[in-house]
Short mmCIF file of C-alpha atoms in Angstrom, two decimals:
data_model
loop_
_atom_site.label_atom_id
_atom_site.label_comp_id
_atom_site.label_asym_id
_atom_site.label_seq_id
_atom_site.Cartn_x
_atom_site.Cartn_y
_atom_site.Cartn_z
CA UNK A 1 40.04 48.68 175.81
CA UNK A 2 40.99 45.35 177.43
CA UNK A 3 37.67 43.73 174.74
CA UNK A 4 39.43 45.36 171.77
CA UNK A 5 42.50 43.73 172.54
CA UNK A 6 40.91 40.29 172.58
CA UNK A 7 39.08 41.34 169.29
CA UNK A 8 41.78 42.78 168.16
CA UNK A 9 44.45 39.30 168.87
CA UNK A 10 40.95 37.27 167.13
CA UNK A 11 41.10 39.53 163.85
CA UNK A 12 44.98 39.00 163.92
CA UNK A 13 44.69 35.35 163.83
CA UNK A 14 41.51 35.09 161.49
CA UNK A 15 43.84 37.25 158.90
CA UNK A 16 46.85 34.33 159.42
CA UNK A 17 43.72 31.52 158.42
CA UNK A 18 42.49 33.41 155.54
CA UNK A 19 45.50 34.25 153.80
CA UNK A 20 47.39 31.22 154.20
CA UNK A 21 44.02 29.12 152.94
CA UNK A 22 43.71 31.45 149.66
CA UNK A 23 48.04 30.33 149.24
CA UNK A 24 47.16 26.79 149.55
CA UNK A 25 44.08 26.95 147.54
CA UNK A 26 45.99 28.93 144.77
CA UNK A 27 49.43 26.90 144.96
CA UNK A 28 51.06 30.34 145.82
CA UNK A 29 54.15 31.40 147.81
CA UNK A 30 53.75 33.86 150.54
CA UNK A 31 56.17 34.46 153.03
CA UNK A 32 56.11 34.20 156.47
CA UNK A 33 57.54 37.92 156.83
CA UNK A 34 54.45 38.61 154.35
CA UNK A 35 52.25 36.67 155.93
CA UNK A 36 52.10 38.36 159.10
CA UNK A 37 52.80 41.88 157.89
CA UNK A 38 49.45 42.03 155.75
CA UNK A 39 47.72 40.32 158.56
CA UNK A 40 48.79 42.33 161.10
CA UNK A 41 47.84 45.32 158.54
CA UNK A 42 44.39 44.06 158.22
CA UNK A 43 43.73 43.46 162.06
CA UNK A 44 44.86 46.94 162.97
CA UNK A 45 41.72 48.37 161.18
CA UNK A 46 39.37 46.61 164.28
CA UNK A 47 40.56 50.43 165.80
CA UNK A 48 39.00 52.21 163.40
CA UNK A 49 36.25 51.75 166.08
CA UNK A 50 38.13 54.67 167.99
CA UNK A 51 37.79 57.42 164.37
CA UNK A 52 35.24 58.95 162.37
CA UNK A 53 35.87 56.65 159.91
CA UNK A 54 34.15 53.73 161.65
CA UNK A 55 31.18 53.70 159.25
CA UNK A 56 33.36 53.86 156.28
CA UNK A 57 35.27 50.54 157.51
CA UNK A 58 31.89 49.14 157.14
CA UNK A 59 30.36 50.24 154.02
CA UNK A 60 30.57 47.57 151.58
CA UNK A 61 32.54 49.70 149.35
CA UNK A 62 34.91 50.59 152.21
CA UNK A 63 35.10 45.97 153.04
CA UNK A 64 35.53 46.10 149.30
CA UNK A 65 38.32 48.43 148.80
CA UNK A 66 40.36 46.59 152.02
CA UNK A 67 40.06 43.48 150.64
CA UNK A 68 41.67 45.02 147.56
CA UNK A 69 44.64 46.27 149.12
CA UNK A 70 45.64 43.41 151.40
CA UNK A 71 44.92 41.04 148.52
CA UNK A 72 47.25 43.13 146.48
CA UNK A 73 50.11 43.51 149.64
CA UNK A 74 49.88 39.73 149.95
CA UNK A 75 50.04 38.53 146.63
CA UNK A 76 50.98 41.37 144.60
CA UNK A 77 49.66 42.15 141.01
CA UNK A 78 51.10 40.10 138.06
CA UNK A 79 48.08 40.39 135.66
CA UNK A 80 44.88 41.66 136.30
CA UNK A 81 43.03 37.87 135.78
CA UNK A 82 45.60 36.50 138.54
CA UNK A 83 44.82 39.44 141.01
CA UNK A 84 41.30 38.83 140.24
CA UNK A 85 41.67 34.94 140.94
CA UNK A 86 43.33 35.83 144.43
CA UNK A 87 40.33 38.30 145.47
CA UNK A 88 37.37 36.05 144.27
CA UNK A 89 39.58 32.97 146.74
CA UNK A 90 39.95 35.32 149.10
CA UNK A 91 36.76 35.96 149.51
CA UNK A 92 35.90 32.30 148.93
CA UNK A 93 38.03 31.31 151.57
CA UNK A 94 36.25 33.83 153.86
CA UNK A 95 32.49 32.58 153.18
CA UNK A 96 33.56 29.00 153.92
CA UNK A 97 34.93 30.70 156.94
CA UNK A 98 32.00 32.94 157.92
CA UNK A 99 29.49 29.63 157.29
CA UNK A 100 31.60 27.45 159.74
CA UNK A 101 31.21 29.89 162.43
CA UNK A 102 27.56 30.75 161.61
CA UNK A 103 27.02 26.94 162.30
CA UNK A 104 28.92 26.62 165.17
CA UNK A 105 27.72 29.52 166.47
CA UNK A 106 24.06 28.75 165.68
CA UNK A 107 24.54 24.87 167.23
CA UNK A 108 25.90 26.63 170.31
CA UNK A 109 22.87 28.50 170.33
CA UNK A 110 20.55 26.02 170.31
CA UNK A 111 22.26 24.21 172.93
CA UNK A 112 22.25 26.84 175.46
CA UNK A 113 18.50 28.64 175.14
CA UNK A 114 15.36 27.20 175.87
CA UNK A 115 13.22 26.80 172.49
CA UNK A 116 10.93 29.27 172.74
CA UNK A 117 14.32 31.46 172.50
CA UNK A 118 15.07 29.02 169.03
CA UNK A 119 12.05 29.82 167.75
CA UNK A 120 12.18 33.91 167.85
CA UNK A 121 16.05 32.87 166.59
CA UNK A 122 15.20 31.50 163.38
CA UNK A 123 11.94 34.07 162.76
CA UNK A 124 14.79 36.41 162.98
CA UNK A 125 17.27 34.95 161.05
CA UNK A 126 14.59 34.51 158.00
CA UNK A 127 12.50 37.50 158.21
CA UNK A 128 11.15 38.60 154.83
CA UNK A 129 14.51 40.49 154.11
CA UNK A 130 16.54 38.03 154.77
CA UNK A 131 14.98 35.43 153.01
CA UNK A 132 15.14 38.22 149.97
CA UNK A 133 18.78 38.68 150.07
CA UNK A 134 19.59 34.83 150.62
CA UNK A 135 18.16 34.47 147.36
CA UNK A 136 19.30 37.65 145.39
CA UNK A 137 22.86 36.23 146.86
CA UNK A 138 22.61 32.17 145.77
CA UNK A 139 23.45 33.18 141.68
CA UNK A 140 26.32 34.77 142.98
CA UNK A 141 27.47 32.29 145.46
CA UNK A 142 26.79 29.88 142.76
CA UNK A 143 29.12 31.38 140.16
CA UNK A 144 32.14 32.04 142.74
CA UNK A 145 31.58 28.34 143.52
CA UNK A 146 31.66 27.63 139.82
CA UNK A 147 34.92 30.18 139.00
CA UNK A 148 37.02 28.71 141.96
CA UNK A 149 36.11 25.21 141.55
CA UNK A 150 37.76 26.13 137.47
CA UNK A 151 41.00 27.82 139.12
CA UNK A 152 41.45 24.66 141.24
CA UNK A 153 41.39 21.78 138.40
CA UNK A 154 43.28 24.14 135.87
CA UNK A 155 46.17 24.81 138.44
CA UNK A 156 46.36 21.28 139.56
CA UNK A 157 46.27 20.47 135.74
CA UNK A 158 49.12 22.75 135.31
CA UNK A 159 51.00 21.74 138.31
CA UNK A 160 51.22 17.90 137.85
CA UNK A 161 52.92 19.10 134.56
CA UNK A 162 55.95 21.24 136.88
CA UNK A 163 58.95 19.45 137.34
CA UNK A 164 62.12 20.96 140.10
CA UNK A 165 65.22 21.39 137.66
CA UNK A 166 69.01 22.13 138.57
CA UNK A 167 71.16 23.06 136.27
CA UNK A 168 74.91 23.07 136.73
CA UNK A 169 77.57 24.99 134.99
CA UNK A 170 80.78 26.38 135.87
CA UNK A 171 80.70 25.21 139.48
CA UNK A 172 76.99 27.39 140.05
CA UNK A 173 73.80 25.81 140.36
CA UNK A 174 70.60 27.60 138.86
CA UNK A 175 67.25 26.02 140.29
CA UNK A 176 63.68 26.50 139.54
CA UNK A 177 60.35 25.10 138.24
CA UNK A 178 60.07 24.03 134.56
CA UNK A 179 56.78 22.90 132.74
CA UNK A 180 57.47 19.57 131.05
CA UNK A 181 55.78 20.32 127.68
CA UNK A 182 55.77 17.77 125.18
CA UNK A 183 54.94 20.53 122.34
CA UNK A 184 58.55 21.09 123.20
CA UNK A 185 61.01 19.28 120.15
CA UNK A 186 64.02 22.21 119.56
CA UNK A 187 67.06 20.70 118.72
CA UNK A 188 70.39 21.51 117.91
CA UNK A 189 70.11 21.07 113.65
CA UNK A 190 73.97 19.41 113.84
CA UNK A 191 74.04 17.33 116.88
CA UNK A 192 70.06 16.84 117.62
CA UNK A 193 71.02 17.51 121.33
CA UNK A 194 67.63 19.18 123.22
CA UNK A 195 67.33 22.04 123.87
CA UNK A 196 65.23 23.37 126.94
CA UNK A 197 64.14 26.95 127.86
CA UNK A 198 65.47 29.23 130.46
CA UNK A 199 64.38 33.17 131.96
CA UNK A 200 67.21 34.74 131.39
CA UNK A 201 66.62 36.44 134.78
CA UNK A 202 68.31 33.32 136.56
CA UNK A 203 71.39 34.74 135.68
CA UNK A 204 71.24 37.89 137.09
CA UNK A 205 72.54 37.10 140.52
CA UNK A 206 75.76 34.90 139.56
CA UNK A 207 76.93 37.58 136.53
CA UNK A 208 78.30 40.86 136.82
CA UNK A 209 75.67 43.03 136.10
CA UNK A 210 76.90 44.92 133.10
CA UNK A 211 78.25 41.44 131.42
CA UNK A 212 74.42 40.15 132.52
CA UNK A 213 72.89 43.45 130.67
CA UNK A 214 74.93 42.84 127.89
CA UNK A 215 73.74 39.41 127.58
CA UNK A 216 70.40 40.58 128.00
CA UNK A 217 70.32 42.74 124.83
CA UNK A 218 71.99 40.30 122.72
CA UNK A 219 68.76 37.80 123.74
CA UNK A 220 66.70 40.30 123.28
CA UNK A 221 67.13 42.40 120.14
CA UNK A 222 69.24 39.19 118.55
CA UNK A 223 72.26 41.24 118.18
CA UNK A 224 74.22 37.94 118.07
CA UNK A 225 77.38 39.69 117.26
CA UNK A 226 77.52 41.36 120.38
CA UNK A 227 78.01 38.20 121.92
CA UNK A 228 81.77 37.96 121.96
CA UNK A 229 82.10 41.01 124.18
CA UNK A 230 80.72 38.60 127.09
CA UNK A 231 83.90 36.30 128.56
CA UNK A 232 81.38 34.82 130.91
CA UNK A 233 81.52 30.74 129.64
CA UNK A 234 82.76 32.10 126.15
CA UNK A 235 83.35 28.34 125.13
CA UNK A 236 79.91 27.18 126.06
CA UNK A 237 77.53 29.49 123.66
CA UNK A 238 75.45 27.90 120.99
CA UNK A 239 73.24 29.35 118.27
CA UNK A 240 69.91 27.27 117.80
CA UNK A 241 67.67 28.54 113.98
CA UNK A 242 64.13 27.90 115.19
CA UNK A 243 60.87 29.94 114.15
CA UNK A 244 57.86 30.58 116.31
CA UNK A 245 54.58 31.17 114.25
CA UNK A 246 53.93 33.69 111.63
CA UNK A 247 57.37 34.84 112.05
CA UNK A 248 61.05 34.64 110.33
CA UNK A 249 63.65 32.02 111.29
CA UNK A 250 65.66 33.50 114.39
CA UNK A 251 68.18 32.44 116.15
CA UNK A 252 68.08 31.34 119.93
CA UNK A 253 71.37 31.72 122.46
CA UNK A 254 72.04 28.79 124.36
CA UNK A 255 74.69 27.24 126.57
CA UNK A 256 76.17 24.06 127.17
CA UNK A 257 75.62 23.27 130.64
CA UNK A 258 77.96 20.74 133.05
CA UNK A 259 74.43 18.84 133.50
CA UNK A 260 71.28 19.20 134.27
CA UNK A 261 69.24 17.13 137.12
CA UNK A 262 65.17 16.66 136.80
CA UNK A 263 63.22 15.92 139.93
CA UNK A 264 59.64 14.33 138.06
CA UNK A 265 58.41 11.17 139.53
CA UNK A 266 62.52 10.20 140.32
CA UNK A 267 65.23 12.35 139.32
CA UNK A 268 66.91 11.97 136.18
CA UNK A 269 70.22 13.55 135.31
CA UNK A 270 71.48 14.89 131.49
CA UNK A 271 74.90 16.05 130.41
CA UNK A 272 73.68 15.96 126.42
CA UNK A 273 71.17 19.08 126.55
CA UNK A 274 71.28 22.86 125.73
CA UNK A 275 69.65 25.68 127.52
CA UNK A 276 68.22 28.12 125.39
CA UNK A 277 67.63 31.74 127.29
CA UNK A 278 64.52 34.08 127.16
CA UNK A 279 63.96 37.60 128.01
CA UNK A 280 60.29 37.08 128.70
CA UNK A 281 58.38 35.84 131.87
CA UNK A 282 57.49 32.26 130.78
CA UNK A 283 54.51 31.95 132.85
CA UNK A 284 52.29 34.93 133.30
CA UNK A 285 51.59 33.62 137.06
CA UNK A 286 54.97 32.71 137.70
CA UNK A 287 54.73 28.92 138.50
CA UNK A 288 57.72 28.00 136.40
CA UNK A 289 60.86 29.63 134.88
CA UNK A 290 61.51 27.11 132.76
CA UNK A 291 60.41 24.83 130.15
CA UNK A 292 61.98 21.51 129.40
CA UNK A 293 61.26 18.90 126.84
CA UNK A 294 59.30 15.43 127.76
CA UNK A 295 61.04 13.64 125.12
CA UNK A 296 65.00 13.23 127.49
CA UNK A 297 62.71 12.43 130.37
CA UNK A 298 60.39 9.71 128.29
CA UNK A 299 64.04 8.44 127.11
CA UNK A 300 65.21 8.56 130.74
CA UNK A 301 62.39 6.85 132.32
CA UNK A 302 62.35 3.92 129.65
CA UNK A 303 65.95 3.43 129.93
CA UNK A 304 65.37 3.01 133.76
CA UNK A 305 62.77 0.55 133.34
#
């Protein structure tokens, strides 16, 4: 019992390196409360040792199906091409791992035996099977290579484009990520004041909750009428005409915030801008909330200059 525990302290730690490589590698939150749960989850199954379910734990199928669930516990399940980006890292993230210790392990190895010893080593390692699988498994090793290396660049693509905004109204502050999309030109028609994008969901904490689900219907089905039942910032609503495509003009609700502060490459600050709200998740990973026009910051920046 006193081995399983060292095995058993190993497999907790090797669960901490894995899972907080596949965050970093993804550009995803995970919590430290998280973090340690799942891996303390996945360590726990060393015992299965002790059950008749040992030789389930290690049928491929049964390695498969773990992976699955403390993937899933991790970083939970937002689409089913995100979930499948965090179990093909995962399991990037645990080859790289696997392949350091193989070499370590195998340097160590030749190190300590004599090389007669080396020699039966390596007839061992690639005996006819082996050699077999190592090449039934390059194509797929190849492809996970190719995949992960395409998450990487398109996430870093898409995360040079986030920018941290604050927005201030009413002595609250709402914070969160907002892509800076230059595709972006809504204006007010009257006062040609911008107009960025907001989940409507950042509200739901600072309202009172049937005020915030009234809200959330008017947003949603457009019932602008309903509006005036709301007494939350009743002076600060705004009705922006704008048409998405292959559909009728609608109208968006927006308020007039205090400000609004933009942390890019310096942090630029805007009192003439409206917030327009949306029911929808914005991002179907989550990396932003928001979506705010590059023109104000171009403006800002040159203005600074």
């Amino acid at each position: 019992m006193y081995y399983l525990d060292i095995l058993w302290g190993i497999n907790l730690i090797i669960h901490v390196t894995l899972l907080t490589g596949t965050a970093r590698l993804l550009k995803r939150k995970i919590t430290k409360k998280r973090l340690w749960f799942v891996s303390l989850l996945g360590s726990c199954t060393i015992f299965f040792v002790l059950t008749p379910w040992e030789s389930w734990l290690f049928h491929p199928f049964g390695k498969a199906l773990l992976t699955i669930v403390l993937v899933w516990l991790a970083f939970g399940y937002s689409s089913l091409y995100m979930f499948a980006q965090s179990v093909f890292m995962f399991y990037m993230t645990s080859f790289l791992a696997a392949g350091t210790i193989l070499a370590l392990e195998t340097w160590r190895y030749s190190i300590q035996e004599h090389y007669i010893a080396i020699s039966h080593y390596v007839q061992s390692m690639y005996s006819s099977f082996s050699l077999i699988l190592i090449v039934l498994s390059i194509p797929g090793i190849w492809l996970i290579f190719y995949w992960t290396d395409s998450i990487i660049k398109k996430r870093k693509v898409k995360m040079s484009k986030l920018a941290h905004v604050v927005i201030e109204a009413e002595g609250v502050s709402l914070e969160g990520k907002a892509l800076v999309d230059t595709g972006n030109e809504l204006k007010d028609p009257i006062t040609r004041v911008p107009v960025m994008v907001m989940q409507i969901s950042h509200l739901r904490k600072i309202w009172p909750m049937d005020e915030y689900e009234t809200l959330h219907e008017v947003v949603h089905h457009n019932r602008l009428e309903q509006l005036s039942e709301i007494t939350h910032w009743k002076d600060r609503w705004r009705f922006i005409p704008y048409r998405s495509a292959g559909q009728d003009m609608k109208m968006m609700v927006a308020f007039k915030p205090d400000r609004v502060a933009v942390e890019d490459e310096e942090i630029s600050t805007f009192d003439s801008i409206l917030v327009g709200l949306e029911t929808r998740q914005l991002s179907s990973s989550n990396d932003f909330t928001m979506i705010f026009p590059s023109d104000p910051l171009e403006t800002s920046k040159h203005a600074t200059a």
